Amino acid sequence: MAVLVLGGAGYIGSHTVDRLVEKGADVVVVDSLVTGHRAAVSDKAKFYQGDIADQPFMRQVFAENPAIDAVIHFAAFSLVAESMKKPLKYFDNNTAGMINLLEVMNEVGVKRIVFSSTAATYGIPETMPIKETDPQKPINPYGESKLAMEKIMHWTDLANGIKFVALRYFNVAGAKPDGTIGEDHNPETHLLPIVLQVAAGTRDKLQIFGDDYNTPDGTNVRDYVHPFDLADAHILAMNYLREGNESNAFNLGSSTGFSNMEILKAAREVTGKPIPTVMAPRRGGDPDTLIAASDKARKILGWKPEFDDIHKIIKTAWKWHQTHPNGFADR
Ligand code: UDP
């Protein structure tokens, strides 16, 4: 029994590989290293560099590792703002990539996949917190590319018996508590790493994208979840499929919302730094508020997130930033 982790050198993928090897799993990683980092991958996992849409390459990976019985798929682009400008890049890499992958999985008879979906599939929610059964009407190409992946998987399950779990993440923040792996995007676009770059003095100021949203302080409200807890959810979801359960979708969030201003305040408290800011126009594609109802994952998968406190999450990210101001280049 081995698990194939696609995108295992990325932010959430590397935390999941780390948790899997810690639990003694046999892990094979594929990553193109377009956005991932080789140094983020545990040396206890077998590593292949390549593209998941390259079918001859993927056939070879499966052929060389016949013990693979489940796939955890993180290999996708995930920037809302970029997707608004380059929708085809998202439909090609995320959606078409999934089709190529499913064709090979079907050929080789691997019938289980856990895959990263997103809160962005819900668009502008009608009620809060968001339940898995709520309407999915994305307002950006990123969310649309992931919703298409969910639908493709649904029909592939019916026709070919490939069982899936779609994990709809909310906002991910934090690093491994020992500070050895963390978030490293180039260019960085996410709120918390940018806040911490300003705290560390490697960036001048934080731009806050919009203060006229329909929220208590006018800035967007998001639900933050730690990659360590996400990693556990993937392992639980893989085991759920290995036990022979039906395909399913789960929200993964803390069920608590923080506005961008509240994140800034908490980061000032954790770092003790002033963190200068400037108001900037809205960024395209951002809904006012996204908060998860995550009781389904808790109930069915037995998921118990450990990082339920935003200060604790920021503390782990701050440790990573302080010890790796240049990300994995510092390892
Ligand atoms: N944001 C911001 N300034 C930045 C980066 C992000 O105000 O420099 C805001 C963004 O508009 C959103 C929130 O922070 O309201 C979270 O954005 P992020 O890109 O971290 O995650 P996303 O919600 O796009 O997955």
Coordinates of C-alpha atoms and ligand atoms in Angstrom, one line a residue:
M1 CA 0.0 0.0 0.0
A2 CA 1.5 3.3 -1.1
V3 CA 0.2 6.8 -1.7
L4 CA 1.0 9.0 -4.6
V5 CA 1.1 12.7 -3.7
L6 CA 0.8 15.0 -6.7
G7 CA 2.1 18.5 -5.9
G8 CA 3.9 17.2 -2.9
A9 CA 6.5 19.9 -3.0
G10 CA 4.0 22.7 -2.6
Y11 CA 2.8 24.4 0.6
I12 CA 0.0 22.0 1.7
G13 CA 1.4 19.1 -0.2
S14 CA 4.7 19.2 1.6
H15 CA 3.0 19.3 5.0
T16 CA 0.9 16.3 4.0
V17 CA 3.9 14.3 2.8
D18 CA 5.6 15.2 6.1
R19 CA 2.6 13.9 8.1
L20 CA 2.4 10.8 6.0
V21 CA 6.0 9.7 6.4
E22 CA 5.8 10.5 10.1
K23 CA 3.0 8.0 10.3
G24 CA 5.1 5.4 8.5
A25 CA 3.3 5.5 5.1
D26 CA 5.0 4.6 1.9
V27 CA 5.0 7.9 -0.1
V28 CA 5.7 8.7 -3.8
V29 CA 5.7 12.3 -4.8
V30 CA 5.3 13.9 -8.2
D31 CA 5.9 17.7 -8.6
S32 CA 6.8 19.8 -11.6
L33 CA 8.7 22.2 -9.3
V34 CA 7.1 25.1 -11.2
T35 CA 5.8 26.5 -7.9
G36 CA 7.0 23.8 -5.5
H37 CA 10.3 23.3 -3.8
R38 CA 12.4 20.2 -3.8
A39 CA 13.8 21.1 -0.4
A40 CA 10.2 21.0 1.0
V41 CA 9.9 17.3 0.3
S42 CA 10.8 14.8 3.1
D43 CA 13.8 12.7 2.1
K44 CA 11.8 9.7 3.3
A45 CA 9.5 10.0 0.2
K46 CA 10.4 8.9 -3.3
F47 CA 10.5 11.9 -5.6
Y48 CA 9.8 12.4 -9.3
Q49 CA 9.9 15.7 -11.1
G50 CA 7.3 15.9 -13.9
D51 CA 3.9 17.2 -15.0
I52 CA 0.8 15.3 -14.0
A53 CA -0.7 16.0 -17.5
D54 CA 2.3 14.1 -19.1
Q55 CA 0.6 10.7 -19.5
P56 CA 3.7 8.6 -20.6
F57 CA 5.5 10.0 -17.5
M58 CA 2.6 9.3 -15.2
R59 CA 2.3 5.7 -16.6
Q60 CA 5.9 5.2 -15.8
V61 CA 5.4 6.5 -12.2
F62 CA 2.6 4.0 -11.6
A63 CA 4.5 1.2 -13.4
E64 CA 7.5 1.7 -11.2
N65 CA 5.4 1.8 -8.0
P66 CA 2.8 -0.9 -8.2
A67 CA 2.0 -0.6 -4.5
I68 CA 0.2 2.8 -5.2
D69 CA -3.5 2.3 -4.3
A70 CA -4.5 6.0 -3.6
V71 CA -3.7 9.4 -5.0
I72 CA -3.7 12.7 -3.1
H73 CA -3.8 15.5 -5.7
F74 CA -2.6 19.0 -4.8
A75 CA -1.0 19.9 -8.2
A76 CA -2.9 23.0 -9.3
F77 CA -2.6 26.8 -9.6
S78 CA -4.5 28.6 -6.9
L79 CA -4.3 32.4 -7.2
V80 CA -7.7 34.1 -7.6
A81 CA -6.3 37.4 -9.0
E82 CA -4.1 35.6 -11.5
S83 CA -7.0 33.4 -12.6
M84 CA -9.0 36.5 -13.4
K85 CA -6.3 37.6 -15.8
K86 CA -5.3 34.2 -17.2
P87 CA -8.4 32.0 -17.1
L88 CA -7.1 29.6 -19.7
K89 CA -4.0 28.9 -17.7
Y90 CA -6.3 27.7 -14.9
F91 CA -8.6 25.6 -17.0
D92 CA -5.6 24.0 -18.8
N93 CA -3.5 23.2 -15.7
N94 CA -6.2 22.4 -13.2
T95 CA -9.1 21.0 -15.2
A96 CA -7.4 19.5 -18.2
G97 CA -4.6 18.3 -15.9
M98 CA -7.2 16.3 -13.9
I99 CA -8.7 14.8 -17.1
N100 CA -5.2 13.5 -18.1
L101 CA -4.6 12.2 -14.7
L102 CA -8.0 10.4 -14.4
E103 CA -7.4 8.7 -17.8
V104 CA -4.1 7.2 -16.6
M105 CA -5.6 6.2 -13.2
N106 CA -8.4 4.5 -15.0
E107 CA -5.9 2.6 -17.2
V108 CA -3.8 1.4 -14.3
G109 CA -6.8 0.6 -12.1
V110 CA -6.0 3.0 -9.2
K111 CA -9.5 3.9 -8.0
R112 CA -9.1 6.4 -5.1
I113 CA -8.3 10.1 -5.1
V114 CA -8.4 12.8 -2.6
F115 CA -8.3 16.2 -4.2
S116 CA -7.9 19.9 -3.2
S117 CA -11.1 21.8 -4.0
T118 CA -11.8 25.2 -2.6
A119 CA -14.2 27.6 -0.8
A120 CA -14.0 29.6 -4.1
T121 CA -16.4 27.1 -5.7
Y122 CA -19.2 28.6 -3.6
G123 CA -18.9 32.1 -5.1
I124 CA -20.9 34.6 -3.1
P125 CA -22.6 32.5 -0.4
E126 CA -26.2 33.1 0.5
T127 CA -25.9 32.0 4.1
M128 CA -23.0 31.8 6.5
P129 CA -21.3 29.5 7.6
I130 CA -21.2 27.7 4.3
K131 CA -22.4 24.1 4.1
E132 CA -21.3 21.5 1.6
T133 CA -24.8 21.4 0.2
D134 CA -25.0 25.2 -0.5
P135 CA -25.0 26.3 -4.2
Q136 CA -21.7 26.3 -6.0
K137 CA -21.5 29.4 -8.2
P138 CA -17.9 30.5 -8.5
I139 CA -17.1 34.2 -9.2
N140 CA -13.6 33.6 -10.5
P141 CA -11.9 31.2 -12.9
Y142 CA -9.9 29.5 -10.2
G143 CA -13.1 28.5 -8.4
E144 CA -14.7 27.5 -11.7
S145 CA -11.7 25.3 -12.7
K146 CA -12.0 23.5 -9.3
L147 CA -15.8 23.1 -9.6
A148 CA -15.3 21.6 -13.0
M149 CA -12.8 19.1 -11.5
E150 CA -15.4 18.1 -8.9
K151 CA -18.0 17.5 -11.6
I152 CA -15.6 15.6 -13.8
M153 CA -14.8 13.4 -10.8
H154 CA -18.5 12.8 -10.1
W155 CA -19.1 11.4 -13.6
T156 CA -15.9 9.5 -13.6
D157 CA -17.0 7.8 -10.4
L158 CA -20.3 6.8 -12.0
A159 CA -18.8 5.6 -15.2
N160 CA -15.4 4.2 -14.1
G161 CA -15.8 3.6 -10.3
I162 CA -13.0 6.1 -9.3
K163 CA -14.0 7.1 -5.8
F164 CA -13.0 10.6 -4.7
V165 CA -13.0 13.0 -1.8
A166 CA -13.1 16.7 -2.7
L167 CA -11.7 18.8 0.2
R168 CA -12.9 22.4 0.0
Y169 CA -10.3 24.4 1.8
F170 CA -10.9 27.8 3.2
N171 CA -7.8 30.0 3.8
V172 CA -4.6 28.2 4.7
A173 CA -2.0 29.8 7.0
G174 CA 0.8 28.7 9.3
A175 CA 3.9 26.4 9.1
K176 CA 5.2 23.3 10.7
P177 CA 5.6 24.2 14.4
D178 CA 9.4 23.3 14.4
G179 CA 9.9 25.9 11.6
T180 CA 11.4 23.4 9.0
I181 CA 8.7 23.8 6.3
G182 CA 6.4 26.6 5.5
E183 CA 4.9 28.8 2.9
D184 CA 7.2 30.1 0.0
H185 CA 5.5 31.5 -3.0
N186 CA 7.3 33.6 -5.6
P187 CA 5.8 36.2 -6.1
E188 CA 4.0 36.1 -2.7
T189 CA 0.4 37.2 -2.9
H190 CA -1.2 35.8 0.3
L191 CA -2.2 38.0 3.2
L192 CA -0.4 36.4 6.1
P193 CA 3.0 35.9 4.5
I194 CA 2.9 39.4 3.2
V195 CA 2.0 40.7 6.7
L196 CA 4.9 38.8 8.1
Q197 CA 7.3 40.1 5.4
V198 CA 6.4 43.6 6.4
A199 CA 6.9 42.6 10.1
A200 CA 10.3 41.2 9.2
G201 CA 11.3 44.4 7.3
T202 CA 11.7 42.7 3.9
R203 CA 8.6 44.6 2.5
D204 CA 7.7 48.2 3.2
K205 CA 4.0 48.0 3.9
L206 CA 0.8 45.9 3.6
Q207 CA -1.8 47.0 1.0
I208 CA -5.3 46.2 2.3
F209 CA -7.4 45.4 -0.8
G210 CA -10.7 47.2 0.0
D211 CA -12.4 48.5 3.1
D212 CA -15.9 48.9 1.7
Y213 CA -17.0 45.3 1.9
N214 CA -20.2 44.3 3.6
T215 CA -18.5 43.2 6.8
P216 CA -18.2 44.7 10.3
D217 CA -14.9 46.6 9.6
G218 CA -15.3 46.8 5.8
T219 CA -12.4 44.4 5.1
N220 CA -12.9 40.8 3.8
V221 CA -13.6 38.1 6.4
R222 CA -11.9 34.7 5.9
D223 CA -11.6 31.4 7.8
Y224 CA -8.0 30.3 8.5
V225 CA -6.9 26.7 8.8
H226 CA -3.4 25.3 9.5
P227 CA -1.7 23.1 6.9
F228 CA -0.9 20.5 9.6
D229 CA -4.7 20.1 10.2
L230 CA -5.3 20.0 6.5
A231 CA -2.7 17.3 6.1
D232 CA -4.5 15.2 8.8
A233 CA -7.8 15.7 6.9
H234 CA -6.2 14.3 3.7
I235 CA -4.9 11.3 5.5
L236 CA -8.4 10.7 7.1
A237 CA -10.0 11.1 3.7
M238 CA -7.6 8.6 2.1
N239 CA -8.4 6.1 4.9
Y240 CA -12.1 6.8 4.4
L241 CA -11.8 5.8 0.7
R242 CA -9.6 2.8 1.6
E243 CA -12.4 1.6 3.9
G244 CA -14.7 1.4 0.8
N245 CA -16.8 4.5 1.5
E246 CA -18.7 6.5 -1.2
S247 CA -17.3 9.6 -2.9
N248 CA -17.9 12.8 -0.8
A249 CA -17.0 16.5 -0.4
F250 CA -16.0 18.2 2.8
N251 CA -15.3 21.8 3.9
L252 CA -12.1 22.3 5.8
G253 CA -12.0 25.4 7.9
S254 CA -12.0 26.5 11.5
S255 CA -15.6 27.8 11.4
T256 CA -14.3 31.2 12.8
G257 CA -14.0 34.3 10.6
F258 CA -11.3 37.0 10.9
S259 CA -11.3 40.2 8.9
N260 CA -8.1 41.3 7.2
M261 CA -7.8 44.0 9.9
E262 CA -8.2 41.4 12.6
I263 CA -5.4 39.3 11.1
L264 CA -3.2 42.4 11.0
K265 CA -4.0 43.1 14.7
A266 CA -3.2 39.5 15.7
A267 CA 0.1 39.6 13.7
R268 CA 1.1 42.9 15.4
E269 CA 0.5 41.2 18.8
V270 CA 2.4 38.0 17.9
T271 CA 5.4 39.8 16.3
G272 CA 5.5 43.0 18.4
K273 CA 6.1 44.9 15.2
P274 CA 4.1 47.9 13.9
I275 CA 3.4 46.6 10.4
P276 CA 2.6 49.7 8.4
T277 CA -0.4 49.5 6.0
V278 CA -2.0 51.4 3.2
M279 CA -5.6 51.1 1.9
A280 CA -5.8 49.9 -1.7
P281 CA -8.6 49.3 -4.2
R282 CA -10.5 46.0 -4.1
R283 CA -8.9 43.0 -5.8
G284 CA -11.1 41.3 -8.4
G285 CA -12.9 38.1 -7.4
D286 CA -13.0 38.5 -3.6
P287 CA -16.3 37.7 -1.9
D288 CA -17.1 39.7 1.3
T289 CA -17.0 36.8 3.7
L290 CA -16.1 33.1 3.6
I291 CA -16.6 31.0 6.7
A292 CA -16.9 27.2 6.7
A293 CA -19.3 24.9 8.4
S294 CA -16.9 22.0 9.0
D295 CA -19.0 19.8 11.2
K296 CA -19.4 17.3 8.3
A297 CA -15.6 16.6 8.2
R298 CA -15.5 16.3 12.0
K299 CA -18.4 13.9 12.1
I300 CA -17.7 11.7 9.1
L301 CA -13.9 11.8 8.8
G302 CA -13.3 12.3 12.6
W303 CA -11.3 15.4 11.8
K304 CA -10.1 17.3 14.9
P305 CA -8.1 20.4 14.0
E306 CA -5.5 21.2 16.6
F307 CA -4.8 24.8 15.5
D308 CA -8.0 26.5 16.6
D309 CA -6.4 29.8 17.6
I310 CA -5.3 32.4 15.1
H311 CA -2.4 33.6 17.4
K312 CA -1.1 30.0 17.5
I313 CA -1.3 29.8 13.7
I314 CA 0.5 33.1 13.1
K315 CA 3.2 32.1 15.7
T316 CA 4.1 29.0 13.6
A317 CA 4.2 31.1 10.4
W318 CA 6.4 33.8 12.1
K319 CA 8.9 31.2 13.3
W320 CA 9.2 29.9 9.6
H321 CA 9.6 33.5 8.3
Q322 CA 12.2 34.5 10.9
T323 CA 14.3 31.4 10.3
H324 CA 13.8 31.4 6.5
P325 CA 13.5 35.0 5.3
N326 CA 14.3 33.8 1.8
G327 CA 12.0 30.7 2.0
F328 CA 13.5 27.3 0.9
A329 CA 16.6 29.1 -0.5
D330 CA 17.7 29.4 3.2
R331 CA 17.7 25.6 3.6
Ligands
UDP1 N1 -5.2 40.7 0.9 C1 -4.9 42.0 1.1 N2 -3.6 42.4 0.8 C2 -2.6 41.5 0.3 C3 -3.0 40.2 0.1 C4 -4.3 39.8 0.4 O1 -5.7 42.8 1.6 O2 -1.5 42.0 0.0 C5 -6.6 40.2 1.2 C6 -7.4 39.7 0.0 O3 -8.0 40.7 -0.7 C7 -8.4 38.8 0.8 C8 -7.6 38.3 2.0 O4 -6.5 39.2 2.1 O5 -9.4 39.6 1.3 C9 -7.0 36.9 1.8 O6 -6.4 36.8 0.5 P1 -5.3 35.7 0.1 O7 -4.7 36.1 -1.2 O8 -4.4 35.5 1.3 O9 -6.2 34.4 0.0 P2 -7.4 34.0 -0.9 O10 -8.7 34.4 -0.1 O11 -7.3 34.7 -2.2 O12 -7.3 32.5 -1.1

